[in-house]
PDB file of C-alpha atoms in Angstrom:
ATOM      1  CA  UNK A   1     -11.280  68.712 -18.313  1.00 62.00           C
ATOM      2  CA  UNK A   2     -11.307  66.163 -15.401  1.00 70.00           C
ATOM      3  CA  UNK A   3     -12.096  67.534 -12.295  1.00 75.00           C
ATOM      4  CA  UNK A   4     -10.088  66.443  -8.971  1.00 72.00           C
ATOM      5  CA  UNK A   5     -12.296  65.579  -5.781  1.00 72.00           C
ATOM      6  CA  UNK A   6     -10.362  66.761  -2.004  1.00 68.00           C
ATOM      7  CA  UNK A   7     -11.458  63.750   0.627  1.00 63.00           C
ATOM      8  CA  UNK A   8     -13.815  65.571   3.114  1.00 64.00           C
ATOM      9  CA  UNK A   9     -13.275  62.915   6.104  1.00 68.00           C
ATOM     10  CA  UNK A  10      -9.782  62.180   5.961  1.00 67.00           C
ATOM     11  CA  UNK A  11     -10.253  58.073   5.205  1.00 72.00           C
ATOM     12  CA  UNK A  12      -7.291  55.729   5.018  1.00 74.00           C
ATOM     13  CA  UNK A  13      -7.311  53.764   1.568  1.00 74.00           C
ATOM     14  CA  UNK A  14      -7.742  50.153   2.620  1.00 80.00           C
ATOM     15  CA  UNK A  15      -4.597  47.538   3.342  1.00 81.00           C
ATOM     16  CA  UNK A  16      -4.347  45.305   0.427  1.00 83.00           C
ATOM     17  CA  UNK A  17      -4.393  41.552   1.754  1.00 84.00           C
ATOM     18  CA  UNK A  18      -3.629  40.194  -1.951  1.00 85.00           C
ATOM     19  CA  UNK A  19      -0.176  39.191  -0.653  1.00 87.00           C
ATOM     20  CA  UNK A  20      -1.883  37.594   2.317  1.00 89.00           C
ATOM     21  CA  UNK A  21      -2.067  33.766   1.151  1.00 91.00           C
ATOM     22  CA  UNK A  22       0.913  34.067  -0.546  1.00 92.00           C
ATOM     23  CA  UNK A  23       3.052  34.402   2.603  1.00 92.00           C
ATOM     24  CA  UNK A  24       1.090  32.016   5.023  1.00 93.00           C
ATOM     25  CA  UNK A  25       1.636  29.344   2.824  1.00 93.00           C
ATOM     26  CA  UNK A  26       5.243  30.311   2.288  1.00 93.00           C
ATOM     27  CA  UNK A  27       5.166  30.166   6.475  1.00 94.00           C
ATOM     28  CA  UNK A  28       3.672  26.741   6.274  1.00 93.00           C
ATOM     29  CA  UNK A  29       6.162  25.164   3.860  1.00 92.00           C
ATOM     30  CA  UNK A  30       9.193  26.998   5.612  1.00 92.00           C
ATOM     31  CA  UNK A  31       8.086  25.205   8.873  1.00 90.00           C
ATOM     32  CA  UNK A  32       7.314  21.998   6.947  1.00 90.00           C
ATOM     33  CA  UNK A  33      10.305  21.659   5.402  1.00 90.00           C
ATOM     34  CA  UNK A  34      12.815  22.460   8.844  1.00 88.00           C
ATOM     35  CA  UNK A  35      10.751  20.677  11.403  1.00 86.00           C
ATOM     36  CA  UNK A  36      12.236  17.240  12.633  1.00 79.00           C
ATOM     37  CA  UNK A  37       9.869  14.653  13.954  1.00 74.00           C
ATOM     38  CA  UNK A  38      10.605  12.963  16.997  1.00 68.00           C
ATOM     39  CA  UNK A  39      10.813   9.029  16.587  1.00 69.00           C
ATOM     40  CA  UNK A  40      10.582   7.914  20.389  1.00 72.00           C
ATOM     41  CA  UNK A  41      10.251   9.707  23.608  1.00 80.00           C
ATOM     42  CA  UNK A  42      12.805   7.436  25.617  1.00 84.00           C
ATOM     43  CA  UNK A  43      11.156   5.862  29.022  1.00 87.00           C
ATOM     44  CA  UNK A  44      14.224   4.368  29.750  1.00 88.00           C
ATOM     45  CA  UNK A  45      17.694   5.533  31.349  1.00 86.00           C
ATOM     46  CA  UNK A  46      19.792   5.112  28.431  1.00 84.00           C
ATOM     47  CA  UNK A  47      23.332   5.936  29.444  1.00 87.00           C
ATOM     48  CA  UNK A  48      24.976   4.060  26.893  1.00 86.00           C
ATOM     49  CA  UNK A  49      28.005   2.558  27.863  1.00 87.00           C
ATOM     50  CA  UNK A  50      32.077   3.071  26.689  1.00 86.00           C
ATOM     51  CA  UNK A  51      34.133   0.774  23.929  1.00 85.00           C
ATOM     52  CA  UNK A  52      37.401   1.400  22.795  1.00 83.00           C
ATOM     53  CA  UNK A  53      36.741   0.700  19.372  1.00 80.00           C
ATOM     54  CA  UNK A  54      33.779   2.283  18.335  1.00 80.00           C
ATOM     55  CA  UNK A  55      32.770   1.790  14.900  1.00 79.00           C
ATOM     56  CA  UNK A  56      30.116   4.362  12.807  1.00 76.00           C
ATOM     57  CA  UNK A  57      27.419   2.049  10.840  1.00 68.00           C
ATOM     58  CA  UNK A  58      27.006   3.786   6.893  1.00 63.00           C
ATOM     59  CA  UNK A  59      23.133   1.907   6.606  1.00 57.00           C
ATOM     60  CA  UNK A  60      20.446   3.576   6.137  1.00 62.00           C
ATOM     61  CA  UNK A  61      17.323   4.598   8.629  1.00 68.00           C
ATOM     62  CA  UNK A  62      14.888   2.132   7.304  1.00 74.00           C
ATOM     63  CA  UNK A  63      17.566  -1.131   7.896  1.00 86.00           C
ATOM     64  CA  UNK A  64      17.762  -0.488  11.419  1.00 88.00           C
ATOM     65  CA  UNK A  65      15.528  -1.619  13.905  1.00 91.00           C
ATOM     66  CA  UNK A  66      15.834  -0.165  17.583  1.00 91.00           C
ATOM     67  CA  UNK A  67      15.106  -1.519  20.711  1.00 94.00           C
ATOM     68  CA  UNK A  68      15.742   0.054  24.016  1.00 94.00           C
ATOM     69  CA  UNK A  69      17.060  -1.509  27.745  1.00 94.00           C
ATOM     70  CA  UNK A  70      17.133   0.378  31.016  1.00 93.00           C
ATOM     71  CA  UNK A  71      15.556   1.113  34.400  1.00 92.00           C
ATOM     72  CA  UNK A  72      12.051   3.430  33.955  1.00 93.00           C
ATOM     73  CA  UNK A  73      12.711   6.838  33.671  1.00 90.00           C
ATOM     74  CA  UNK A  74      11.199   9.163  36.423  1.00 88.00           C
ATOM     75  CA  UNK A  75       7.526   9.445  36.012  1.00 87.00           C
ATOM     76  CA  UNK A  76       7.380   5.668  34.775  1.00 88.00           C
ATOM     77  CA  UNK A  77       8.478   4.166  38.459  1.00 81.00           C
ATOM     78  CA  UNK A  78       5.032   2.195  38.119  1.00 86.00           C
ATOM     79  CA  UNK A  79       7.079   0.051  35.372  1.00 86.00           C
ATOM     80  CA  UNK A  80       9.211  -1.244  38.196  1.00 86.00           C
ATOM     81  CA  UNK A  81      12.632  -0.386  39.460  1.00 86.00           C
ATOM     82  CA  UNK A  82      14.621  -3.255  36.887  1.00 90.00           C
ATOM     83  CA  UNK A  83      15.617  -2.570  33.933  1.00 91.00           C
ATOM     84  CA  UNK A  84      12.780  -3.281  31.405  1.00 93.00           C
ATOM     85  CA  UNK A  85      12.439  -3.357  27.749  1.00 94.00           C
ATOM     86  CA  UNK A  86      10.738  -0.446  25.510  1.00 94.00           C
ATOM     87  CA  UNK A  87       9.718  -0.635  21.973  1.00 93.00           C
ATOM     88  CA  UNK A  88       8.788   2.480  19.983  1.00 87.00           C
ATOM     89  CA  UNK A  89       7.100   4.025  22.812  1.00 87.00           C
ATOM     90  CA  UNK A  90       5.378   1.047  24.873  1.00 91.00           C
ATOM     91  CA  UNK A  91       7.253  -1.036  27.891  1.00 93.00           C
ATOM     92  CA  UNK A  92       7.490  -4.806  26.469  1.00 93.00           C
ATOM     93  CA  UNK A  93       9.005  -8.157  28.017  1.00 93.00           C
ATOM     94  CA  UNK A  94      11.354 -10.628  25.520  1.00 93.00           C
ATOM     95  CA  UNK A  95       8.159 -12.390  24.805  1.00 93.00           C
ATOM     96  CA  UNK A  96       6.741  -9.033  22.871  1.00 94.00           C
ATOM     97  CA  UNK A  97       9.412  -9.000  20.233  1.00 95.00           C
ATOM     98  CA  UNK A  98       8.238 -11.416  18.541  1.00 95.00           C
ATOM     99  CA  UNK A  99       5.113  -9.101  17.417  1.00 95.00           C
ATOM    100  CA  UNK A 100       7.345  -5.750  17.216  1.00 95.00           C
ATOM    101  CA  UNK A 101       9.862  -7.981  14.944  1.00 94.00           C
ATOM    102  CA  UNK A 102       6.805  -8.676  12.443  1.00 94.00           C
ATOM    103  CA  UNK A 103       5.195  -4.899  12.732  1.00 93.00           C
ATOM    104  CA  UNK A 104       8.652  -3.793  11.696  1.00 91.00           C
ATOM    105  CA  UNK A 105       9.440  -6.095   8.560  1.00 92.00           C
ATOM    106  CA  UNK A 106       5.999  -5.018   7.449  1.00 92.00           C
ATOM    107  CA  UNK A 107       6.849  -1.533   7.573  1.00 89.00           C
ATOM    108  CA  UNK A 108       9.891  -2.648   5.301  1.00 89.00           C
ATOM    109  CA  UNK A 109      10.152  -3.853   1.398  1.00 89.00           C
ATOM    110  CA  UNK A 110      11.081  -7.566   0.610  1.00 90.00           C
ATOM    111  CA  UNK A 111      14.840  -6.442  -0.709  1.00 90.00           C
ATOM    112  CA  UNK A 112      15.306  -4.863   2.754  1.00 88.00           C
ATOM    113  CA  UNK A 113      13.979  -7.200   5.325  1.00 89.00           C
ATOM    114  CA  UNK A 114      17.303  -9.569   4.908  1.00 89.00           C
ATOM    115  CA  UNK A 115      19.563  -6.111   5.118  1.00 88.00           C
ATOM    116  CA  UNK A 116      17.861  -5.298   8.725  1.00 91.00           C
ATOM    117  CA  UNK A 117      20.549  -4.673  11.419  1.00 91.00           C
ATOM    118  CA  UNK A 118      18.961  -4.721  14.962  1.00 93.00           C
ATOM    119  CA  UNK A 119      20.548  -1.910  17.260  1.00 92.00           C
ATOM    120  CA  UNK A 120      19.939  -2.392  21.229  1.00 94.00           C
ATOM    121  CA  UNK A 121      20.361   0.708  23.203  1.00 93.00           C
ATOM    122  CA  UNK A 122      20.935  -0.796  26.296  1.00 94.00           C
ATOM    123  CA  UNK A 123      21.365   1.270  29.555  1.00 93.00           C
ATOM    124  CA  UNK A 124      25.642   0.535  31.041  1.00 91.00           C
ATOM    125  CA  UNK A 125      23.939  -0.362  34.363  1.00 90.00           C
ATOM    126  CA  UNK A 126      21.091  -2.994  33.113  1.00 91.00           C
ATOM    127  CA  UNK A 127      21.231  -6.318  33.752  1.00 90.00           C
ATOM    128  CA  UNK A 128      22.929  -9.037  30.782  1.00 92.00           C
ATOM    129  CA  UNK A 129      20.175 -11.495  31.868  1.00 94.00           C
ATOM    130  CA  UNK A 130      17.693  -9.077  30.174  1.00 94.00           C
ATOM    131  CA  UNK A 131      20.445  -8.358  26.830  1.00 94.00           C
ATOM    132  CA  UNK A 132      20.532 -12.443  26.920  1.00 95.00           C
ATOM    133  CA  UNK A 133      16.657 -12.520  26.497  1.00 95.00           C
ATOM    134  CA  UNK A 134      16.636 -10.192  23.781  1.00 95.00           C
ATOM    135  CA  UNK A 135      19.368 -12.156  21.989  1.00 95.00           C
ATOM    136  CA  UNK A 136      17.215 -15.384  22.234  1.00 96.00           C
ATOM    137  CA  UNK A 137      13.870 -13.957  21.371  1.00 95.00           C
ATOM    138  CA  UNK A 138      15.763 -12.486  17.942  1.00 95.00           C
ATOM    139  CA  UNK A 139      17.828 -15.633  17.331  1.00 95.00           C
ATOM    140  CA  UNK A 140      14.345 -17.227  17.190  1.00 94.00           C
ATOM    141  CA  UNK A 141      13.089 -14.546  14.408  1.00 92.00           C
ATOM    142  CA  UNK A 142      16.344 -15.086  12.150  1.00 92.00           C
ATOM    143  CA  UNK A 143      17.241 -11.572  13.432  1.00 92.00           C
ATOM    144  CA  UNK A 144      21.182 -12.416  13.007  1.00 92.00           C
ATOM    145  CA  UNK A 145      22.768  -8.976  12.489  1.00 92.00           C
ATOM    146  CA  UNK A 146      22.882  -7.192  16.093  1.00 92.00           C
ATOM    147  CA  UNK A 147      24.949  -4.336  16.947  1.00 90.00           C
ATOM    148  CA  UNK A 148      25.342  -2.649  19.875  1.00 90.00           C
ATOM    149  CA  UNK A 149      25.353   1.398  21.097  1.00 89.00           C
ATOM    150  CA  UNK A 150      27.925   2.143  22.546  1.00 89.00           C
ATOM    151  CA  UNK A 151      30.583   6.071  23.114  1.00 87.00           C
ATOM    152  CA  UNK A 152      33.719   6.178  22.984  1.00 85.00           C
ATOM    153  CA  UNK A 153      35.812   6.928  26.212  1.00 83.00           C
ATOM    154  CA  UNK A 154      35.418  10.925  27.337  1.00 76.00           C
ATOM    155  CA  UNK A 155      32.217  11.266  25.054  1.00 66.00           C
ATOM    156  CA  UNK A 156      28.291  11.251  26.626  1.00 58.00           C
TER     157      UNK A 156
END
């Protein structure tokens, strides 16, 4: 017959960390899969301005192409008080868009480079000289298809 043995010292049995990897990596691809990544930090005021008719572009992320307009941000005041130009997440001048143009198609497939659609987020209070420059620079690059932010009346 088998004989039964009383614990003298009272131990706890051990926790069981089988389970253990099992649930941090269910943790990591939860937080993988609902975390957004931010494209740009935006230096620039960016109040965009109102239209009456406001139309929704259906294109895809990878067709666009943003560039930003307004007067520096606070904490950027060293940029100057004009309105200024940023791209991704670097002040430029008209002259730089030649080079952010070229980084971008590269980023891009062949089929999709003549599809691109360049969207300026320009500030309602900056200058049209500076909207004219940016215009010319992507007239230059065959960068025909511009649209441009804007809200409707009563939105922000």
């Amino acid at each position: 017959m088998a004989k039964f043995k009383k614990k003298k010292d009272g131990e706890l049995p051990q926790a069981s960390t089988a389970a253990l990897p099992d649930i941090v990596f269910m943790l990591l691809f939860f937080f993988m899969t609902v975390t957004v990544m931010k494209d740009n930090s935006l230096m620039v005021e960016n109040k965009l301005p109102t239209a009456d008719s406001v139309e929704k572009l259906n294109r895809k992320n990878d067709r666009v192409m943003y560039i930003y307009a307004g007067k520096p941000v606070a904490g950027y005041e060293d940029a100057g008080k004009e309105a200024i130009i940023q791209l991704n997440d670097k002040f430029a001048q008209p002259s730089d868009l030649k080079q952010y143009i070229y980084a971008e198609r590269a980023l891009r497939s062949e089929d999709i480079i003549p599809l691109m659609v360049t969207a300026l987020k320009v500030d309602h209070k900056a200058n049209m000289g500076l909207v004219t420059d940016i215009k010319q620079e992507l007239r230059k690059e065959n960068m025909l298809k511009i649209s441009y932010l804007a809200v409707k009346p009563g939105k922000k």
